Structure formats: structure tokens, C-alpha cells
Coordinates of C-alpha atoms in Angstrom, one line a residue:
Chain A
D22 CA -13.5 -10.8 12.7
A23 CA -16.3 -10.4 10.2
G24 CA -16.8 -6.9 9.0
V25 CA -20.1 -5.2 8.3
I26 CA -22.2 -7.4 6.1
Q27 CA -24.7 -6.0 3.6
S28 CA -27.1 -7.8 1.3
P29 CA -27.8 -8.0 -1.4
R30 CA -24.7 -6.6 -3.2
H31 CA -26.7 -5.7 -6.2
E32 CA -30.5 -5.1 -6.6
V33 CA -32.3 -4.3 -9.9
T34 CA -36.0 -3.5 -9.6
E35 CA -38.7 -1.7 -11.4
M36 CA -40.2 1.6 -10.4
G37 CA -42.9 1.2 -7.8
Q38 CA -41.5 -2.0 -6.3
E39 CA -40.5 -2.3 -2.7
V40 CA -36.8 -2.7 -2.0
T41 CA -35.3 -3.9 1.3
L42 CA -31.6 -3.6 2.0
R43 CA -30.1 -5.4 4.9
C44 CA -27.1 -4.9 7.2
K45 CA -25.4 -6.8 9.9
P46 CA -23.1 -4.6 11.9
I47 CA -19.8 -5.7 13.6
S48 CA -20.5 -7.5 16.9
G49 CA -20.1 -5.1 19.9
H50 CA -20.7 -2.0 17.8
N51 CA -23.6 0.1 19.1
S52 CA -23.9 2.8 16.5
L53 CA -25.1 2.1 13.0
F54 CA -25.3 4.4 10.0
W55 CA -27.0 4.2 6.6
Y56 CA -25.5 6.2 3.8
R57 CA -26.3 6.8 0.1
Q58 CA -23.6 7.6 -2.4
T59 CA -24.3 9.1 -5.9
M60 CA -22.1 10.9 -8.4
M61 CA -24.2 14.0 -8.1
R62 CA -24.5 14.3 -4.3
G63 CA -21.6 12.3 -3.0
L64 CA -21.9 10.5 0.3
E65 CA -25.1 11.4 2.3
L66 CA -26.0 10.2 5.8
L67 CA -29.6 8.9 5.7
I68 CA -30.1 7.8 9.3
Y69 CA -28.1 7.0 12.4
F70 CA -29.0 4.5 15.2
N71 CA -27.4 4.3 18.7
N72 CA -28.2 1.3 20.8
N73 CA -30.9 0.3 18.2
V74 CA -32.7 3.7 18.6
P75 CA -32.9 6.1 15.7
I76 CA -31.1 9.3 16.7
D77 CA -31.0 11.3 13.6
D78 CA -33.2 10.6 10.5
S79 CA -33.0 14.1 9.1
G80 CA -31.2 12.7 6.0
M81 CA -34.0 10.4 5.0
P82 CA -35.2 11.9 1.8
E83 CA -38.9 11.3 2.1
D84 CA -41.6 9.1 3.6
R85 CA -40.9 6.4 1.0
F86 CA -37.7 5.6 3.0
S87 CA -37.8 3.9 6.3
A88 CA -35.2 2.1 8.5
K89 CA -35.4 -0.2 11.4
M90 CA -33.0 -1.8 13.8
P91 CA -34.9 -4.5 15.7
N92 CA -31.8 -5.7 17.5
A93 CA -28.1 -5.0 17.8
S94 CA -27.2 -7.3 15.0
F95 CA -29.6 -6.4 12.2
S96 CA -30.9 -3.3 10.4
T97 CA -33.0 -2.8 7.3
L98 CA -33.5 0.1 5.0
K99 CA -36.7 0.0 3.0
I100 CA -37.8 2.0 0.0
Q101 CA -41.5 1.8 -0.9
P102 CA -42.3 2.6 -3.6
S103 CA -39.0 2.9 -5.3
E104 CA -38.2 5.5 -8.0
P105 CA -35.5 5.7 -10.6
R106 CA -33.9 8.6 -8.7
D107 CA -33.3 6.2 -5.8
S108 CA -30.6 4.5 -7.9
A109 CA -27.4 4.7 -5.9
V110 CA -25.0 2.7 -3.8
Y111 CA -26.2 2.3 -0.2
F112 CA -23.7 1.7 2.5
C113 CA -24.2 0.6 6.1
A114 CA -21.5 1.4 8.6
S115 CA -21.1 0.7 12.3
S116 CA -18.9 2.0 15.1
R117 CA -18.3 1.7 18.8
T118 CA -19.2 4.5 21.2
S119 CA -16.4 3.7 23.6
G120 CA -12.7 3.2 23.1
A121 CA -11.8 3.9 19.4
K122 CA -15.0 5.8 18.9
N123 CA -16.0 7.6 15.7
I124 CA -14.1 5.2 13.5
Q125 CA -16.8 3.9 11.2
Y126 CA -16.5 0.5 9.5
F127 CA -18.3 0.2 6.2
G128 CA -19.9 -2.7 4.4
A129 CA -19.2 -3.3 0.8
G130 CA -22.5 -1.6 -0.2
T131 CA -25.6 -2.4 -2.1
R132 CA -25.8 -1.1 -5.7
L133 CA -29.5 -0.3 -6.4
S134 CA -30.8 0.2 -9.9
V135 CA -34.4 1.2 -10.2
L136 CA -35.6 1.0 -13.8
Chain B
G18 CA -21.7 24.7 11.4
N19 CA -19.0 22.1 10.9
S20 CA -17.7 21.4 7.4
V21 CA -14.9 19.8 5.5
T22 CA -13.6 21.1 2.2
Q23 CA -11.4 18.9 -0.1
M24 CA -9.6 19.7 -3.3
E25 CA -11.6 18.8 -6.3
G26 CA -10.5 15.8 -8.4
P27 CA -9.6 13.9 -10.3
V28 CA -6.0 14.2 -9.4
T29 CA -3.9 12.4 -12.0
L30 CA -0.2 11.5 -11.2
S31 CA 2.4 9.2 -12.6
E32 CA 3.7 6.3 -10.5
E33 CA 6.3 7.3 -7.9
A34 CA 5.2 11.0 -7.9
F35 CA 4.6 12.9 -4.7
L36 CA 1.0 13.2 -3.6
T37 CA -0.8 16.0 -1.7
I38 CA -4.6 16.1 -1.3
N39 CA -5.7 19.2 0.5
C40 CA -8.3 19.2 3.2
T41 CA -9.5 22.1 5.4
Y42 CA -12.2 22.1 8.0
T43 CA -14.4 24.4 10.0
A44 CA -15.4 23.1 13.4
T45 CA -16.0 24.3 17.0
G46 CA -14.1 22.7 19.8
Y47 CA -11.5 20.1 19.1
P48 CA -12.6 17.6 16.5
S49 CA -10.9 14.4 15.5
L50 CA -9.9 14.2 11.8
F51 CA -9.9 11.2 9.5
W52 CA -8.9 10.1 6.0
Y53 CA -10.9 7.3 4.5
V54 CA -10.1 5.5 1.2
Q55 CA -12.6 3.9 -1.2
Y56 CA -11.2 1.5 -3.7
P57 CA -13.3 0.7 -6.8
G58 CA -16.4 -1.3 -6.0
E59 CA -15.7 -1.3 -2.2
G60 CA -16.9 0.5 0.9
L61 CA -14.9 3.2 2.6
Q62 CA -12.2 2.1 5.0
L63 CA -10.2 4.1 7.5
L64 CA -6.7 5.1 6.2
L65 CA -5.5 7.2 9.1
K66 CA -6.7 9.5 11.9
A67 CA -5.5 12.2 14.3
T68 CA -7.3 13.2 17.5
K69 CA -5.5 16.4 18.6
A70 CA -3.5 19.3 17.3
D71 CA -0.1 18.5 15.9
D72 CA -0.8 14.7 15.8
K73 CA 0.4 13.0 12.7
G74 CA -1.6 10.0 11.4
S75 CA 0.2 7.6 9.2
N76 CA -0.6 4.3 7.4
K77 CA 0.6 2.5 4.2
G78 CA 3.0 5.3 3.5
F79 CA 0.4 8.0 3.7
E80 CA 0.6 10.8 6.3
A81 CA -1.5 13.7 7.5
T82 CA -0.8 16.3 10.3
Y83 CA -3.6 17.9 12.3
R84 CA -2.8 21.7 11.9
K85 CA -5.1 23.7 14.1
E86 CA -3.6 27.1 13.2
T87 CA -4.4 26.5 9.5
T88 CA -7.4 24.2 10.2
S89 CA -6.0 21.7 7.7
F90 CA -5.3 18.0 7.5
H91 CA -3.6 17.5 4.1
L92 CA -2.9 13.9 2.9
E93 CA 0.6 13.2 1.6
K94 CA 2.5 10.3 0.2
G95 CA 6.1 10.4 -1.0
S96 CA 5.8 7.9 -3.9
V97 CA 2.5 6.7 -5.2
Q98 CA 1.7 3.4 -6.8
V99 CA -0.9 2.4 -9.3
S100 CA -2.6 0.5 -6.5
D101 CA -3.3 3.8 -4.7
S102 CA -5.8 4.8 -7.3
A103 CA -9.0 5.3 -5.3
V104 CA -11.3 8.0 -3.9
Y105 CA -10.0 9.7 -0.7
F106 CA -12.4 11.3 1.8
C107 CA -11.5 13.7 4.6
A108 CA -13.8 13.7 7.6
L109 CA -14.2 15.1 11.1
S110 CA -16.0 14.2 14.2
S111 CA -17.4 17.1 16.1
G112 CA -17.3 15.8 19.6
D113 CA -17.9 13.2 22.2
S114 CA -21.7 13.5 22.2
N115 CA -22.1 13.2 18.5
Y116 CA -20.8 10.1 16.7
Q117 CA -21.5 11.3 13.3
L118 CA -18.8 12.1 10.8
I119 CA -18.8 15.3 8.7
W120 CA -17.6 14.2 5.2
G121 CA -15.7 16.0 2.5
A122 CA -16.8 15.5 -1.1
G123 CA -14.0 13.0 -1.9
T124 CA -11.1 13.3 -4.2
K125 CA -10.5 10.8 -7.0
L126 CA -6.9 9.8 -7.4
I127 CA -5.7 8.2 -10.6
I128 CA -2.2 6.9 -10.8
K129 CA -0.8 6.1 -14.3
P130 CA 2.1 3.6 -14.7

């Protein structure tokens, strides 16, 4: 089975530009998580969707960040405008909410560099 | 609230040494406990888990026992290899109605040949 697929793997952009990160969760999983990982703050949960509905977005740092999940097989995380402090690795993870629940499966991440 | 505390890293060991990475937690109810591993340049992946007190999770030679009396879930391996070099995260899930995981800060493990 294909795992969680994220694109792009690397993104380099200039301050002020819009950045869109993409995620395809594992088929059949109905929870999706966006995380940010930095050396200073470690792994932070940004937003959590269940059945395509945002359940908890308390981790979204500010209004420059937005996330959508238009259907069960696709999600985006957008940063507009981007700033150098947004440089980090962004992970998407998905899980099932029945059976082996709470086991999250991670994508390989998108390494974002904002110059 | 719920929290997870891991020993700070990096932990540096020689190949074939015994490994312990400490993890303690604070939680209400009966959480499930997890160890995830992150190899360089990759996402996190589940290493092992335990869902109730006294359960032992094991995988790839790693073990951890869910100790409710000491609120701990320490990761152990009898003989580490260079390929075990990675960052290890302890995590807990707080209950059936919340599918989020509470994460420890991660412990970087460096194994020298």
C-alpha cells in the first residue's frame, strides 16, 4: 500500500511569497494531521482533520497559515505571505479512527526554506 | 493536562551497548503509549506501542513496558547497531474521543562503530 504522500519534498521561496504544501493520506484513513518540526520547538501539531472537517486548529500559528481538506484523499497547507521564521520541515500524517486507532502514519515531509 | 517527558539527548553509545531511553508521562484515565522513530531525512514511523498497563511492546529488538505505577514507558534494546542512530519520540493518546497524540521532545541516539 502507498503511504502518506507529500509534495513537494523541498521548497525554497522568498519572503512574502505564497507556499502550498500538499498531502495525500492513506486510503481509508479518516484523520489527518499537519505538523511542523524545528530544532527550537520540536514537533508541533498545527491542525487536525477528522472526516475532512477541521477539529482542532489551535496550533496554527497565525492567520498567514490556512489548511483545507476538500476530500478524503487530499489536503493542503498554505502559508501566505511566507516569512523566514516559517522555515521548517512540515509533516502530514493520517490515521484510522477505528481498529488500530491512534497509530499515525507520517509522510516523508516537506522541507521549507524561506529566504 | 497530559504530557510526556523524555530524557534529553543526544545519547551516544558504542555498537553492541545496552540502550535505555527514559519516558515518563502524566495523563488521566488509561492512555495508550507509543514509541516512534525518525531516521535522518524521513518522517516518523511507529516503532512499538502498548495499550494497557503491564503490556510490553516490542519490535526490531526494542522493548518498552507500560508501567502505570511509575507512569513510565522506557525504551530498551540489548545490543544497538549503527543503523539504530535516529531520533526517538515517546507519545501518548489520551482516550477514545481524541485521536491526537501528545509527543515528547524526542531523544537523538548516536551509535558509534
